[in-house]
Amino acid sequence: MQGSTPPISGYSGYPEDDDQYKVPLIAKLLHALPHYNITFHRINNTFRPSNDVYLESLGILGSIPAALLIVSLFGLLLYLLTRCCDRKPRPAHSITSLKVTLSIVTVLCCAAIGLGLYGNDDLHNGLLEVLQAGRKVDTAVSSVRNQTFILENTLTMKIQQQLNELEDIFDGKTNNHTALLQLQSALAATKGNVTVAKNAANDIRRPLVGLTITDFLSKGDQWELIRWPGTVAILALLLVLCAVLLVGVARHSRCALILFSVCGLLAVTGSWLMSGLYLSTSVAVGDLCNDPADFLVHQAPNELPSDILLYYTQCDVSRSNPFTQRLRESHNAINNARNSMTTVSKISPVLFKNAGLGPKLGSVNADIKLCERILTQLTALVDCKAVHYSYLSATRGLCEGGLLGLVLMLIASFMAAILLTVMVWVDSHTWIYIRKRNDYAQVEEQSYVSAHQLHPQNHQNMNTRTLPHQHKGPPVISGSHTLAHPARNPKHEMTPQQQAHLHHHHQAMMRQGGTHTLGRLPSHNNSPTHMHGPNNGKYATLSKHCKTLDANDFY
């Protein structure tokens, strides 16, 4: 591919013009948000978590959703105060629009919660990239520390100690004084080079002693192990709460709607508080991502020079490796020590034949070769490419994928808080007017009685039968003496107003017609084909001299 560099082991994979960190747009927007302290003076928005004034500005930004929570709860309180005493019965169709509104808003709230789950997954993946890249950097730093420690220990505890033993042997008298001086000079040069290599290794290891991020990575793993499933569980509970509301709307369940009103207040409070937390965190991460290298420089130990961090975070060819000079010094010293030991190995066996120098000389030469291999490994470890690649992976994981997921969670929690507030308002307006089915039956029955009041003649012609009068003797009931009455139905029992109306209706019939007719209730069928019992299903008729029967006499 044109414009790309060939892959380098453990490093490349990015185009040549993409090997430097670039601030994402979303980080720039969040970093541009004004930061104010408690006195409403604008402060520097550089990421400094150890600065109390900076943390104060983040707290003020996070208190904005908390203020919206107070406003929403106060509005809900005013609404409930105006509606809690409204107990007027309503027909079932009067709350249809409220139920439709609740269903639509609940579906939108579920979509917002789904957006929060998506953002939580992006944030989780971004944080995993940061932790993985951090472990690679920590492994590289630990390897450099270990290799330099092994190099220093080999030079001090093995080579230098054995050289001291050889020096004691070479203090003896020999016949060839010139060769002895040459041997002692070569041995002294070897000891001097070993000391130079040891000091160079110590200079490489010293700045890295206090640089450890193992504890930070362990805490990050534990925190993410709790945060990710905890957030999923909270959002899942919100989905269950929305499902309860949908079931209550579908089944016309007053209990389900009341349950949502109570739990919905907790959900509204939690959503607004989560919005404040996400807002503060998003702004802080945006400030960090604006210049992460500067933050690392300020957080580094005092023993670690800033030029070392800048070299590994930028990996610019114009910058020289801060460890290169010390590595070159150590490598040259080891080479000089090896050359000097070559001279010692040639002269000493001739001058001191019976001293048994073979094992000692062989051990020193083997340790020098080990030091050369360690230096070769150190040269590869201190190269900036591997560490810079891990740095880019961490910054891109946090500032691109992770920050985007965090912003999506902020938007989702903000939308969920608004929608849940609307749902609690509408739900509180809905369940107040939901009655049992008996209430709606009474409304329909009252309408039916009112219709018969408007047309009493039709009611008389359709539902009464008149028999001849009895002029003499006591009143006689022809046929059966039992007065049939409709079966009682708990949903259609007559109210006191209806019984009074029926009593006045009987008195009016006595004054108009001279007979008192017992008719069937409207709920009974008067078809001739369904007449049973005595008198073909007809009621017996009493004389006009018989007293008027009240409605209570039938029950």
PDB file of C-alpha atoms in Angstrom, residues 22-310:
ATOM      1  CA  LYS A  22      -3.888  13.149  17.418  1.00  0.00           C
ATOM      2  CA  VAL A  23      -6.506  14.669  19.691  1.00  0.00           C
ATOM      3  CA  PRO A  24      -9.997  13.380  18.744  1.00  0.00           C
ATOM      4  CA  LEU A  25     -12.712  15.913  17.954  1.00  0.00           C
ATOM      5  CA  ILE A  26     -14.906  14.822  20.840  1.00  0.00           C
ATOM      6  CA  ALA A  27     -12.005  15.376  23.260  1.00  0.00           C
ATOM      7  CA  LYS A  28     -11.502  18.886  21.860  1.00  0.00           C
ATOM      8  CA  LEU A  29     -15.191  19.708  22.358  1.00  0.00           C
ATOM      9  CA  LEU A  30     -15.209  18.500  25.949  1.00  0.00           C
ATOM     10  CA  HIS A  31     -11.928  20.255  26.695  1.00  0.00           C
ATOM     11  CA  ALA A  32     -13.400  23.502  25.361  1.00  0.00           C
ATOM     12  CA  LEU A  33     -16.165  23.501  27.993  1.00  0.00           C
ATOM     13  CA  PRO A  34     -15.572  26.344  30.472  1.00  0.00           C
ATOM     14  CA  HIS A  35     -14.317  25.362  33.909  1.00  0.00           C
ATOM     15  CA  TYR A  36     -15.430  27.525  36.851  1.00  0.00           C
ATOM     16  CA  ASN A  37     -14.573  27.368  40.518  1.00  0.00           C
ATOM     17  CA  ILE A  38     -16.964  27.969  43.392  1.00  0.00           C
ATOM     18  CA  THR A  39     -16.647  31.744  42.981  1.00  0.00           C
ATOM     19  CA  PHE A  40     -17.556  31.429  39.265  1.00  0.00           C
ATOM     20  CA  HIS A  41     -14.097  32.431  38.076  1.00  0.00           C
ATOM     21  CA  ARG A  42     -12.840  30.585  35.039  1.00  0.00           C
ATOM     22  CA  ILE A  43      -9.815  28.398  35.723  1.00  0.00           C
ATOM     23  CA  ASN A  44      -7.254  26.508  33.681  1.00  0.00           C
ATOM     24  CA  ASN A  45      -8.752  23.362  32.159  1.00  0.00           C
ATOM     25  CA  THR A  46      -5.509  21.359  32.114  1.00  0.00           C
ATOM     26  CA  PHE A  47      -6.057  17.901  33.550  1.00  0.00           C
ATOM     27  CA  ARG A  48      -4.685  17.954  37.096  1.00  0.00           C
ATOM     28  CA  PRO A  49      -6.510  15.454  39.341  1.00  0.00           C
ATOM     29  CA  SER A  50      -4.321  16.409  42.296  1.00  0.00           C
ATOM     30  CA  ASN A  51      -5.427  20.054  42.101  1.00  0.00           C
ATOM     31  CA  ASP A  52      -8.367  20.858  44.411  1.00  0.00           C
ATOM     32  CA  VAL A  53      -9.504  23.820  42.294  1.00  0.00           C
ATOM     33  CA  TYR A  54      -9.665  21.640  39.192  1.00  0.00           C
ATOM     34  CA  LEU A  55     -11.669  18.973  41.033  1.00  0.00           C
ATOM     35  CA  GLU A  56     -13.963  21.728  42.279  1.00  0.00           C
ATOM     36  CA  SER A  57     -14.703  22.790  38.697  1.00  0.00           C
ATOM     37  CA  LEU A  58     -15.579  19.199  37.765  1.00  0.00           C
ATOM     38  CA  GLY A  59     -17.932  19.021  40.741  1.00  0.00           C
ATOM     39  CA  ILE A  60     -19.706  22.185  39.602  1.00  0.00           C
ATOM     40  CA  LEU A  61     -20.212  20.704  36.124  1.00  0.00           C
ATOM     41  CA  GLY A  62     -21.567  17.511  37.660  1.00  0.00           C
ATOM     42  CA  SER A  63     -24.033  19.446  39.821  1.00  0.00           C
ATOM     43  CA  ILE A  64     -25.967  20.673  36.753  1.00  0.00           C
ATOM     44  CA  PRO A  65     -27.939  17.388  36.363  1.00  0.00           C
ATOM     45  CA  ALA A  66     -28.486  17.399  40.136  1.00  0.00           C
ATOM     46  CA  ALA A  67     -30.145  20.805  39.823  1.00  0.00           C
ATOM     47  CA  LEU A  68     -32.347  19.452  37.019  1.00  0.00           C
ATOM     48  CA  LEU A  69     -33.294  16.562  39.307  1.00  0.00           C
ATOM     49  CA  ILE A  70     -34.472  18.978  41.987  1.00  0.00           C
ATOM     50  CA  VAL A  71     -36.506  20.949  39.439  1.00  0.00           C
ATOM     51  CA  SER A  72     -38.160  17.804  38.054  1.00  0.00           C
ATOM     52  CA  LEU A  73     -39.034  16.466  41.517  1.00  0.00           C
ATOM     53  CA  PHE A  74     -40.459  19.834  42.543  1.00  0.00           C
ATOM     54  CA  GLY A  75     -42.604  19.922  39.390  1.00  0.00           C
ATOM     55  CA  LEU A  76     -43.847  16.395  40.084  1.00  0.00           C
ATOM     56  CA  LEU A  77     -44.719  17.374  43.652  1.00  0.00           C
ATOM     57  CA  LEU A  78     -46.790  20.325  42.445  1.00  0.00           C
ATOM     58  CA  TYR A  79     -48.564  18.125  39.944  1.00  0.00           C
ATOM     59  CA  LEU A  80     -49.435  15.472  42.525  1.00  0.00           C
ATOM     60  CA  LEU A  81     -50.755  18.125  44.899  1.00  0.00           C
ATOM     61  CA  THR A  82     -53.183  19.301  42.212  1.00  0.00           C
ATOM     62  CA  ARG A  83     -54.266  15.809  41.117  1.00  0.00           C
ATOM     63  CA  CYS A  84     -54.232  13.572  44.153  1.00  0.00           C
ATOM     64  CA  CYS A  85     -57.717  14.694  45.317  1.00  0.00           C
ATOM     65  CA  ASP A  86     -59.377  14.386  41.900  1.00  0.00           C
ATOM     66  CA  ARG A  87     -61.488  11.221  42.331  1.00  0.00           C
ATOM     67  CA  LYS A  88     -64.118  11.873  39.678  1.00  0.00           C
ATOM     68  CA  PRO A  89     -65.147   8.618  37.955  1.00  0.00           C
ATOM     69  CA  ARG A  90     -64.194   8.505  34.290  1.00  0.00           C
ATOM     70  CA  PRO A  91     -65.291   6.142  31.507  1.00  0.00           C
ATOM     71  CA  ALA A  92     -62.640   3.749  30.285  1.00  0.00           C
ATOM     72  CA  HIS A  93     -62.090   5.546  26.999  1.00  0.00           C
ATOM     73  CA  SER A  94     -61.075   8.770  28.770  1.00  0.00           C
ATOM     74  CA  ILE A  95     -57.548   7.499  29.556  1.00  0.00           C
ATOM     75  CA  THR A  96     -56.813   5.918  26.173  1.00  0.00           C
ATOM     76  CA  SER A  97     -54.669   8.849  25.089  1.00  0.00           C
ATOM     77  CA  LEU A  98     -52.700   8.654  28.328  1.00  0.00           C
ATOM     78  CA  LYS A  99     -52.046   4.960  27.817  1.00  0.00           C
ATOM     79  CA  VAL A 100     -50.864   5.537  24.253  1.00  0.00           C
ATOM     80  CA  THR A 101     -48.568   8.318  25.429  1.00  0.00           C
ATOM     81  CA  LEU A 102     -47.136   6.087  28.137  1.00  0.00           C
ATOM     82  CA  SER A 103     -46.472   3.296  25.642  1.00  0.00           C
ATOM     83  CA  ILE A 104     -44.656   5.570  23.193  1.00  0.00           C
ATOM     84  CA  VAL A 105     -42.510   7.242  25.846  1.00  0.00           C
ATOM     85  CA  THR A 106     -41.671   3.851  27.393  1.00  0.00           C
ATOM     86  CA  VAL A 107     -40.448   2.498  24.057  1.00  0.00           C
ATOM     87  CA  LEU A 108     -38.274   5.594  23.615  1.00  0.00           C
ATOM     88  CA  CYS A 109     -36.880   5.102  27.115  1.00  0.00           C
ATOM     89  CA  CYS A 110     -36.009   1.490  26.268  1.00  0.00           C
ATOM     90  CA  ALA A 111     -34.151   2.752  23.187  1.00  0.00           C
ATOM     91  CA  ALA A 112     -32.191   5.213  25.358  1.00  0.00           C
ATOM     92  CA  ILE A 113     -31.288   2.400  27.766  1.00  0.00           C
ATOM     93  CA  GLY A 114     -30.127   0.313  24.803  1.00  0.00           C
ATOM     94  CA  LEU A 115     -27.876   3.203  23.750  1.00  0.00           C
ATOM     95  CA  GLY A 116     -26.430   3.192  27.260  1.00  0.00           C
ATOM     96  CA  LEU A 117     -25.667  -0.528  27.004  1.00  0.00           C
ATOM     97  CA  TYR A 118     -23.887   0.060  23.687  1.00  0.00           C
ATOM     98  CA  GLY A 119     -21.828   2.897  25.169  1.00  0.00           C
ATOM     99  CA  ASN A 120     -20.981   0.798  28.218  1.00  0.00           C
ATOM    100  CA  ASP A 121     -19.604  -1.905  25.942  1.00  0.00           C
ATOM    101  CA  ASP A 122     -17.467   0.637  24.023  1.00  0.00           C
ATOM    102  CA  LEU A 123     -16.108   2.065  27.259  1.00  0.00           C
ATOM    103  CA  HIS A 124     -15.329  -1.426  28.515  1.00  0.00           C
ATOM    104  CA  ASN A 125     -13.391  -2.298  25.366  1.00  0.00           C
ATOM    105  CA  GLY A 126     -11.481   0.998  25.510  1.00  0.00           C
ATOM    106  CA  LEU A 127     -10.479   0.452  29.121  1.00  0.00           C
ATOM    107  CA  LEU A 128      -9.370  -3.090  28.333  1.00  0.00           C
ATOM    108  CA  GLU A 129      -7.074  -1.696  25.639  1.00  0.00           C
ATOM    109  CA  VAL A 130      -5.621   0.764  28.139  1.00  0.00           C
ATOM    110  CA  LEU A 131      -4.978  -1.974  30.696  1.00  0.00           C
ATOM    111  CA  GLN A 132      -3.483  -4.312  28.113  1.00  0.00           C
ATOM    112  CA  ALA A 133      -1.164  -1.596  26.766  1.00  0.00           C
ATOM    113  CA  GLY A 134      -0.222  -0.652  30.327  1.00  0.00           C
ATOM    114  CA  ARG A 135       0.747  -4.237  31.069  1.00  0.00           C
ATOM    115  CA  LYS A 136       2.985  -4.276  27.984  1.00  0.00           C
ATOM    116  CA  VAL A 137       4.729  -1.077  29.054  1.00  0.00           C
ATOM    117  CA  ASP A 138       5.107  -2.377  32.606  1.00  0.00           C
ATOM    118  CA  THR A 139       6.581  -5.611  31.244  1.00  0.00           C
ATOM    119  CA  ALA A 140       9.059  -3.665  29.106  1.00  0.00           C
ATOM    120  CA  VAL A 141      10.143  -1.462  32.018  1.00  0.00           C
ATOM    121  CA  SER A 142      10.439  -4.481  34.307  1.00  0.00           C
ATOM    122  CA  SER A 143      12.545  -6.276  31.706  1.00  0.00           C
ATOM    123  CA  VAL A 144      14.941  -3.330  31.453  1.00  0.00           C
ATOM    124  CA  ARG A 145      15.243  -3.175  35.238  1.00  0.00           C
ATOM    125  CA  ASN A 146      15.838  -6.913  35.515  1.00  0.00           C
ATOM    126  CA  GLN A 147      18.402  -7.059  32.722  1.00  0.00           C
ATOM    127  CA  THR A 148      20.379  -4.134  34.098  1.00  0.00           C
ATOM    128  CA  PHE A 149      20.259  -5.691  37.557  1.00  0.00           C
ATOM    129  CA  ILE A 150      21.570  -8.992  36.180  1.00  0.00           C
ATOM    130  CA  LEU A 151      24.272  -7.134  34.274  1.00  0.00           C
ATOM    131  CA  GLU A 152      25.328  -5.152  37.311  1.00  0.00           C
ATOM    132  CA  ASN A 153      25.255  -8.234  39.549  1.00  0.00           C
ATOM    133  CA  THR A 154      27.324 -10.257  37.049  1.00  0.00           C
ATOM    134  CA  LEU A 155      29.929  -7.546  36.751  1.00  0.00           C
ATOM    135  CA  THR A 156      30.170  -6.984  40.503  1.00  0.00           C
ATOM    136  CA  MET A 157      29.623 -10.349  42.167  1.00  0.00           C
ATOM    137  CA  LYS A 158      31.230 -12.590  39.585  1.00  0.00           C
ATOM    138  CA  ILE A 159      33.700 -10.913  37.264  1.00  0.00           C
ATOM    139  CA  GLN A 160      35.094  -8.356  39.694  1.00  0.00           C
ATOM    140  CA  GLN A 161      35.422 -10.900  42.486  1.00  0.00           C
ATOM    141  CA  GLN A 162      37.266 -13.330  40.251  1.00  0.00           C
ATOM    142  CA  LEU A 163      39.529 -10.542  38.990  1.00  0.00           C
ATOM    143  CA  ASN A 164      40.467  -9.749  42.587  1.00  0.00           C
ATOM    144  CA  GLU A 165      41.438 -13.380  43.112  1.00  0.00           C
ATOM    145  CA  LEU A 166      43.587 -13.311  39.957  1.00  0.00           C
ATOM    146  CA  GLU A 167      45.227 -10.116  41.159  1.00  0.00           C
ATOM    147  CA  ASP A 168      46.293 -11.847  44.380  1.00  0.00           C
ATOM    148  CA  ILE A 169      47.843 -14.649  42.363  1.00  0.00           C
ATOM    149  CA  PHE A 170      49.661 -12.288  40.046  1.00  0.00           C
ATOM    150  CA  ASP A 171      51.349 -10.533  42.991  1.00  0.00           C
ATOM    151  CA  GLY A 172      53.794 -13.416  43.213  1.00  0.00           C
ATOM    152  CA  LYS A 173      57.404 -13.296  41.997  1.00  0.00           C
ATOM    153  CA  THR A 174      58.359 -14.517  38.539  1.00  0.00           C
ATOM    154  CA  ASN A 175      61.524 -14.619  36.461  1.00  0.00           C
ATOM    155  CA  ASN A 176      60.076 -12.476  33.649  1.00  0.00           C
ATOM    156  CA  HIS A 177      59.434  -9.135  35.262  1.00  0.00           C
ATOM    157  CA  THR A 178      58.445  -7.401  31.980  1.00  0.00           C
ATOM    158  CA  ALA A 179      55.752  -9.994  31.227  1.00  0.00           C
ATOM    159  CA  LEU A 180      54.488  -9.710  34.787  1.00  0.00           C
ATOM    160  CA  LEU A 181      54.051  -5.940  34.419  1.00  0.00           C
ATOM    161  CA  GLN A 182      52.216  -6.453  31.141  1.00  0.00           C
ATOM    162  CA  LEU A 183      49.963  -9.034  32.789  1.00  0.00           C
ATOM    163  CA  GLN A 184      49.161  -6.790  35.737  1.00  0.00           C
ATOM    164  CA  SER A 185      48.439  -3.868  33.396  1.00  0.00           C
ATOM    165  CA  ALA A 186      45.985  -5.959  31.360  1.00  0.00           C
ATOM    166  CA  LEU A 187      44.297  -7.157  34.527  1.00  0.00           C
ATOM    167  CA  ALA A 188      43.944  -3.594  35.824  1.00  0.00           C
ATOM    168  CA  ALA A 189      42.458  -2.508  32.486  1.00  0.00           C
ATOM    169  CA  THR A 190      39.944  -5.325  32.728  1.00  0.00           C
ATOM    170  CA  LYS A 191      38.943  -4.259  36.217  1.00  0.00           C
ATOM    171  CA  GLY A 192      38.570  -0.653  35.131  1.00  0.00           C
ATOM    172  CA  ASN A 193      36.368  -1.553  32.174  1.00  0.00           C
ATOM    173  CA  VAL A 194      34.212  -3.735  34.394  1.00  0.00           C
ATOM    174  CA  THR A 195      33.683  -0.796  36.726  1.00  0.00           C
ATOM    175  CA  VAL A 196      32.720   1.478  33.807  1.00  0.00           C
ATOM    176  CA  ALA A 197      30.189  -1.084  32.521  1.00  0.00           C
ATOM    177  CA  LYS A 198      28.772  -1.517  36.026  1.00  0.00           C
ATOM    178  CA  ASN A 199      28.289   2.233  36.496  1.00  0.00           C
ATOM    179  CA  ALA A 200      26.608   2.553  33.082  1.00  0.00           C
ATOM    180  CA  ALA A 201      24.194  -0.271  33.921  1.00  0.00           C
ATOM    181  CA  ASN A 202      23.409   1.400  37.231  1.00  0.00           C
ATOM    182  CA  ASP A 203      22.678   4.691  35.443  1.00  0.00           C
ATOM    183  CA  ILE A 204      20.204   2.936  33.151  1.00  0.00           C
ATOM    184  CA  ARG A 205      18.391   1.170  35.988  1.00  0.00           C
ATOM    185  CA  ARG A 206      18.236   4.034  38.498  1.00  0.00           C
ATOM    186  CA  PRO A 207      15.510   6.178  36.751  1.00  0.00           C
ATOM    187  CA  LEU A 208      13.300   3.121  36.316  1.00  0.00           C
ATOM    188  CA  VAL A 209      13.333   1.954  39.925  1.00  0.00           C
ATOM    189  CA  GLY A 210      10.357   4.106  40.984  1.00  0.00           C
ATOM    190  CA  LEU A 211       8.458   3.646  37.723  1.00  0.00           C
ATOM    191  CA  THR A 212       5.899   0.941  38.442  1.00  0.00           C
ATOM    192  CA  ILE A 213       2.257   0.796  37.404  1.00  0.00           C
ATOM    193  CA  THR A 214       1.442  -2.691  38.634  1.00  0.00           C
ATOM    194  CA  ASP A 215      -0.764  -1.435  41.477  1.00  0.00           C
ATOM    195  CA  PHE A 216      -2.595   0.921  39.132  1.00  0.00           C
ATOM    196  CA  LEU A 217      -3.270  -1.901  36.674  1.00  0.00           C
ATOM    197  CA  SER A 218      -4.500  -4.213  39.434  1.00  0.00           C
ATOM    198  CA  LYS A 219      -6.898  -1.591  40.748  1.00  0.00           C
ATOM    199  CA  GLY A 220      -8.055  -0.868  37.197  1.00  0.00           C
ATOM    200  CA  ASP A 221      -8.838  -4.542  36.605  1.00  0.00           C
ATOM    201  CA  GLN A 222     -10.779  -4.791  39.860  1.00  0.00           C
ATOM    202  CA  TRP A 223     -12.686  -1.570  39.223  1.00  0.00           C
ATOM    203  CA  GLU A 224     -13.635  -2.568  35.687  1.00  0.00           C
ATOM    204  CA  LEU A 225     -14.606  -6.027  36.891  1.00  0.00           C
ATOM    205  CA  ILE A 226     -17.203  -4.322  39.119  1.00  0.00           C
ATOM    206  CA  ARG A 227     -18.159  -1.341  36.938  1.00  0.00           C
ATOM    207  CA  TRP A 228     -19.046  -3.118  33.708  1.00  0.00           C
ATOM    208  CA  PRO A 229     -21.443  -5.802  35.066  1.00  0.00           C
ATOM    209  CA  GLY A 230     -22.806  -3.328  37.629  1.00  0.00           C
ATOM    210  CA  THR A 231     -23.763  -0.868  34.900  1.00  0.00           C
ATOM    211  CA  VAL A 232     -25.336  -3.659  32.855  1.00  0.00           C
ATOM    212  CA  ALA A 233     -27.362  -4.769  35.891  1.00  0.00           C
ATOM    213  CA  ILE A 234     -28.626  -1.230  36.579  1.00  0.00           C
ATOM    214  CA  LEU A 235     -29.683  -0.700  32.963  1.00  0.00           C
ATOM    215  CA  ALA A 236     -31.316  -4.129  32.926  1.00  0.00           C
ATOM    216  CA  LEU A 237     -33.358  -3.157  36.003  1.00  0.00           C
ATOM    217  CA  LEU A 238     -34.525  -0.045  34.167  1.00  0.00           C
ATOM    218  CA  LEU A 239     -35.619  -2.233  31.254  1.00  0.00           C
ATOM    219  CA  VAL A 240     -37.545  -4.480  33.654  1.00  0.00           C
ATOM    220  CA  LEU A 241     -39.199  -1.407  35.139  1.00  0.00           C
ATOM    221  CA  CYS A 242     -40.241  -0.257  31.669  1.00  0.00           C
ATOM    222  CA  ALA A 243     -41.617  -3.749  30.982  1.00  0.00           C
ATOM    223  CA  VAL A 244     -43.696  -3.544  34.183  1.00  0.00           C
ATOM    224  CA  LEU A 245     -45.175  -0.279  32.980  1.00  0.00           C
ATOM    225  CA  LEU A 246     -46.008  -1.711  29.549  1.00  0.00           C
ATOM    226  CA  VAL A 247     -47.705  -4.714  31.163  1.00  0.00           C
ATOM    227  CA  GLY A 248     -49.668  -2.427  33.471  1.00  0.00           C
ATOM    228  CA  VAL A 249     -50.828  -0.319  30.525  1.00  0.00           C
ATOM    229  CA  ALA A 250     -51.778  -3.378  28.460  1.00  0.00           C
ATOM    230  CA  ARG A 251     -53.678  -5.109  31.283  1.00  0.00           C
ATOM    231  CA  HIS A 252     -55.158  -1.930  32.740  1.00  0.00           C
ATOM    232  CA  SER A 253     -53.493  -2.827  36.052  1.00  0.00           C
ATOM    233  CA  ARG A 254     -53.641  -0.105  38.644  1.00  0.00           C
ATOM    234  CA  CYS A 255     -51.200  -1.942  40.934  1.00  0.00           C
ATOM    235  CA  ALA A 256     -48.539  -2.126  38.218  1.00  0.00           C
ATOM    236  CA  LEU A 257     -48.882   1.576  37.459  1.00  0.00           C
ATOM    237  CA  ILE A 258     -48.642   2.491  41.150  1.00  0.00           C
ATOM    238  CA  LEU A 259     -45.559   0.255  41.475  1.00  0.00           C
ATOM    239  CA  PHE A 260     -43.943   2.094  38.579  1.00  0.00           C
ATOM    240  CA  SER A 261     -44.768   5.463  40.143  1.00  0.00           C
ATOM    241  CA  VAL A 262     -42.875   4.492  43.297  1.00  0.00           C
ATOM    242  CA  CYS A 263     -39.913   2.780  41.610  1.00  0.00           C
ATOM    243  CA  GLY A 264     -39.873   5.370  38.840  1.00  0.00           C
ATOM    244  CA  LEU A 265     -38.967   8.100  41.317  1.00  0.00           C
ATOM    245  CA  LEU A 266     -35.910   6.093  42.344  1.00  0.00           C
ATOM    246  CA  ALA A 267     -35.058   5.508  38.683  1.00  0.00           C
ATOM    247  CA  VAL A 268     -35.375   9.228  37.899  1.00  0.00           C
ATOM    248  CA  THR A 269     -33.114  10.123  40.815  1.00  0.00           C
ATOM    249  CA  GLY A 270     -30.523   7.522  39.826  1.00  0.00           C
ATOM    250  CA  SER A 271     -30.560   8.567  36.159  1.00  0.00           C
ATOM    251  CA  TRP A 272     -29.970  12.241  36.946  1.00  0.00           C
ATOM    252  CA  LEU A 273     -27.163  11.384  39.371  1.00  0.00           C
ATOM    253  CA  MET A 274     -25.553   9.090  36.805  1.00  0.00           C
ATOM    254  CA  SER A 275     -25.786  11.920  34.266  1.00  0.00           C
ATOM    255  CA  GLY A 276     -23.855  14.190  36.623  1.00  0.00           C
ATOM    256  CA  LEU A 277     -21.199  11.533  37.192  1.00  0.00           C
ATOM    257  CA  TYR A 278     -20.824  10.833  33.477  1.00  0.00           C
ATOM    258  CA  LEU A 279     -20.649  14.539  32.669  1.00  0.00           C
ATOM    259  CA  SER A 280     -17.816  15.177  35.126  1.00  0.00           C
ATOM    260  CA  THR A 281     -15.948  12.052  34.023  1.00  0.00           C
ATOM    261  CA  SER A 282     -16.346  12.858  30.317  1.00  0.00           C
ATOM    262  CA  VAL A 283     -14.965  16.377  30.773  1.00  0.00           C
ATOM    263  CA  ALA A 284     -12.046  15.044  32.830  1.00  0.00           C
ATOM    264  CA  VAL A 285     -11.180  12.420  30.210  1.00  0.00           C
ATOM    265  CA  GLY A 286     -11.483  15.074  27.487  1.00  0.00           C
ATOM    266  CA  ASP A 287      -9.000  17.262  29.364  1.00  0.00           C
ATOM    267  CA  LEU A 288      -6.652  14.296  29.755  1.00  0.00           C
ATOM    268  CA  CYS A 289      -6.884  13.345  26.084  1.00  0.00           C
ATOM    269  CA  ASN A 290      -6.060  16.894  25.017  1.00  0.00           C
ATOM    270  CA  ASP A 291      -2.413  16.307  26.056  1.00  0.00           C
ATOM    271  CA  PRO A 292      -1.821  12.914  27.704  1.00  0.00           C
ATOM    272  CA  ALA A 293       1.978  13.187  27.424  1.00  0.00           C
ATOM    273  CA  ASP A 294       1.984  16.340  29.539  1.00  0.00           C
ATOM    274  CA  PHE A 295       0.019  14.559  32.257  1.00  0.00           C
ATOM    275  CA  LEU A 296       2.470  11.637  32.245  1.00  0.00           C
ATOM    276  CA  VAL A 297       5.403  14.017  32.615  1.00  0.00           C
ATOM    277  CA  HIS A 298       3.839  15.661  35.664  1.00  0.00           C
ATOM    278  CA  GLN A 299       2.906  12.330  37.230  1.00  0.00           C
ATOM    279  CA  ALA A 300       6.275  10.673  36.678  1.00  0.00           C
ATOM    280  CA  PRO A 301       8.624  10.073  39.641  1.00  0.00           C
ATOM    281  CA  ASN A 302      11.266  12.664  40.329  1.00  0.00           C
ATOM    282  CA  GLU A 303      14.019  10.203  39.413  1.00  0.00           C
ATOM    283  CA  LEU A 304      12.638   9.828  35.884  1.00  0.00           C
ATOM    284  CA  PRO A 305      13.689  12.729  33.653  1.00  0.00           C
ATOM    285  CA  SER A 306      11.050  14.297  31.439  1.00  0.00           C
ATOM    286  CA  ASP A 307      13.142  13.817  28.306  1.00  0.00           C
ATOM    287  CA  ILE A 308      12.854  10.050  28.719  1.00  0.00           C
ATOM    288  CA  LEU A 309       9.036  10.184  28.809  1.00  0.00           C
ATOM    289  CA  LEU A 310       8.845  12.583  25.885  1.00  0.00           C
TER     290      LEU A 310
END
